Amino acid sequence: MELGLHIADFTFPDGPSALADDLSRIAVTAEDAGFAKISVMDHLWQIEPVGPIETDMLEAYTALGYLAAVTKKVDLLAWVTATVYREPGLLAKAVTTLDVLSKGRAYLGIGAAWNEDESVGLGLHFPPTAERFERLEETLQICLQMWSDDEGPFEGKHYTLGRTLNVPQPLRRPHPPILIGGGGEKKTLRLVAQYAQACNLFGGPEVEHKLEVLRKHCDTLGTDYDAIEKTVMFPLDPGADGENVDELLGQLEGLSKLGISHVHGWVPNVASITPLEILGTRVVPAIAEW
């Protein structure tokens, strides 16, 4: 099992003027501590319960480009991209750029989007739920086409691309892994089975059931359930002095027994660095053989 760091809060003690340095320090420490992935949210305003919407938030792909420059090993992704915030051709190009500049460390984390308030507030197109899922599937198809030798065109219900030229291609072949976030049983997990290399669930009591639903979709579609990386979003709080480590290890062991291979989460007080060091010393080595 591996750990991943989700950076959801950019309101650090020294403010925006030191934000770049703080972000670099956090990312480098997490990488040195043995975290396998680092992600940021694809939000433009802060979300509850992380904090008030007026607190600091960075645009995801710009932040990931910065993280590519200050890290060397960790995989990088938006957890998860809001499919309607960018046209699919531009999104495929952004992930390709991240992959090339990180020397092959990009994932495409993606979902159907949900935050209508920030979309309306900033003038972004936010169609009804059913249409967002249609657009999500077309976006996945377009990205896969752009990451192949097929230069198009692409004609879908919502998107038309005259030529899906993408030069350079990603370094990661056949393409950056696709992670689809969410546990919706009819649509989201079907899309995982059909298009993705990783799923993401929340680490609650329904994990086992959701995985079984995913398995059934794989059986129906003739895809390989075992080849899909099973991830959960789960809080990683070792405690100020490591007092929560034993409890956390017990929770992670339970997830491992269900088939979860990657646990991704936010770390309280991450800018202090100490929680990352505790996780790197006492948790990452303990779960490595699970």
Coordinates of C-alpha atoms in Angstrom, one line a residue, residues 152-274:
G152 CA -9.3 12.7 -35.6
P153 CA -11.6 14.3 -36.2
F154 CA -13.8 13.7 -33.2
E155 CA -17.5 14.3 -33.4
G156 CA -19.6 13.8 -30.3
K157 CA -22.9 15.1 -28.9
H158 CA -21.2 17.9 -27.1
Y159 CA -17.8 18.3 -28.6
T160 CA -16.4 18.5 -32.1
L161 CA -12.7 18.5 -32.8
G162 CA -11.5 18.9 -36.4
R163 CA -8.0 17.4 -35.8
T164 CA -6.9 15.8 -32.5
L165 CA -3.2 16.6 -33.1
N166 CA -1.1 16.4 -29.9
V167 CA 2.6 17.1 -30.2
P168 CA 4.6 16.2 -28.2
Q169 CA 2.9 13.1 -26.9
P170 CA 3.1 12.2 -23.2
L171 CA 6.2 10.4 -22.1
R172 CA 4.2 8.0 -20.1
R173 CA 2.9 5.3 -22.5
P174 CA 0.4 4.4 -23.7
H175 CA -0.8 7.5 -21.9
P176 CA -1.0 9.1 -18.5
P177 CA -3.1 6.9 -16.2
I178 CA -6.7 8.0 -15.8
L179 CA -8.2 8.1 -12.3
I180 CA -12.0 8.7 -12.1
G181 CA -13.2 10.1 -8.8
G182 CA -16.6 9.1 -7.3
G183 CA -18.6 6.1 -6.3
G184 CA -21.8 6.5 -8.4
E185 CA -22.8 2.9 -9.1
K186 CA -24.6 3.4 -12.5
K187 CA -22.4 5.9 -14.2
T188 CA -19.1 6.7 -12.5
L189 CA -18.0 3.1 -11.7
R190 CA -19.1 2.0 -15.2
L191 CA -16.8 4.8 -16.7
V192 CA -14.0 3.5 -14.4
A193 CA -14.4 0.0 -15.7
Q194 CA -14.5 1.2 -19.3
Y195 CA -11.9 3.9 -19.5
A196 CA -9.8 4.2 -16.3
Q197 CA -6.7 2.8 -14.7
A198 CA -7.7 3.9 -11.2
C199 CA -10.8 4.5 -9.2
N200 CA -11.2 6.7 -6.2
L201 CA -13.7 6.1 -3.4
F202 CA -14.2 7.7 0.0
G203 CA -12.9 5.5 2.9
G204 CA -16.3 4.8 4.5
P205 CA -18.2 1.6 5.2
E206 CA -19.4 1.2 1.6
V207 CA -15.9 0.6 0.1
E208 CA -16.4 -3.1 -0.1
H209 CA -19.8 -2.8 -1.8
K210 CA -18.5 -0.2 -4.3
L211 CA -15.6 -2.4 -5.3
E212 CA -18.0 -5.2 -5.9
V213 CA -20.1 -3.0 -8.1
L214 CA -16.9 -2.0 -10.0
R215 CA -16.1 -5.7 -10.4
K216 CA -19.5 -6.4 -12.0
H217 CA -19.1 -3.5 -14.4
C218 CA -15.7 -4.9 -15.4
D219 CA -17.2 -8.4 -15.9
T220 CA -20.0 -6.9 -18.1
L221 CA -17.6 -4.8 -20.2
G222 CA -14.9 -7.5 -20.4
T223 CA -12.2 -5.4 -18.7
D224 CA -9.7 -6.4 -16.1
Y225 CA -10.8 -5.5 -12.6
D226 CA -7.4 -6.5 -11.1
A227 CA -5.6 -4.0 -13.4
I228 CA -7.5 -1.0 -11.9
E229 CA -5.7 0.7 -9.1
K230 CA -8.1 1.0 -6.1
T231 CA -7.7 4.2 -4.2
V232 CA -9.6 5.9 -1.4
M233 CA -9.6 9.5 -0.1
F234 CA -9.0 9.3 3.6
P235 CA -7.8 11.8 6.3
L236 CA -4.1 11.2 7.2
D237 CA -3.8 12.6 10.7
P238 CA -0.9 11.1 12.7
G239 CA -1.5 13.5 15.6
A240 CA 0.8 16.3 16.7
D241 CA 3.2 13.8 18.4
G242 CA 2.2 10.6 16.6
E243 CA -0.5 9.7 19.1
N244 CA -2.9 8.7 16.3
V245 CA -0.5 6.4 14.4
D246 CA -1.6 3.1 15.8
E247 CA -5.3 3.9 15.1
L248 CA -4.4 5.1 11.6
L249 CA -2.4 1.9 10.9
G250 CA -5.4 -0.2 11.9
Q251 CA -7.7 1.7 9.6
L252 CA -5.2 1.4 6.7
E253 CA -4.8 -2.3 7.3
G254 CA -8.6 -2.7 7.0
L255 CA -8.6 -0.9 3.7
S256 CA -5.7 -3.0 2.5
K257 CA -7.7 -6.2 3.2
L258 CA -10.4 -4.9 1.0
G259 CA -8.0 -4.5 -1.9
I260 CA -7.2 -0.8 -1.6
S261 CA -3.6 -0.2 -2.7
H262 CA -3.4 3.6 -2.4
V263 CA -4.7 5.9 0.3
H264 CA -4.8 9.5 -0.5
G265 CA -5.5 12.3 2.0
W266 CA -5.2 15.7 3.5
V267 CA -2.7 16.1 6.4
P268 CA -3.7 18.5 9.2
N269 CA -1.2 21.3 9.9
V270 CA 0.8 20.1 6.9
A271 CA 2.8 23.4 6.6
S272 CA 4.4 22.6 10.0
I273 CA 6.1 19.6 8.2
T274 CA 6.1 17.5 11.4

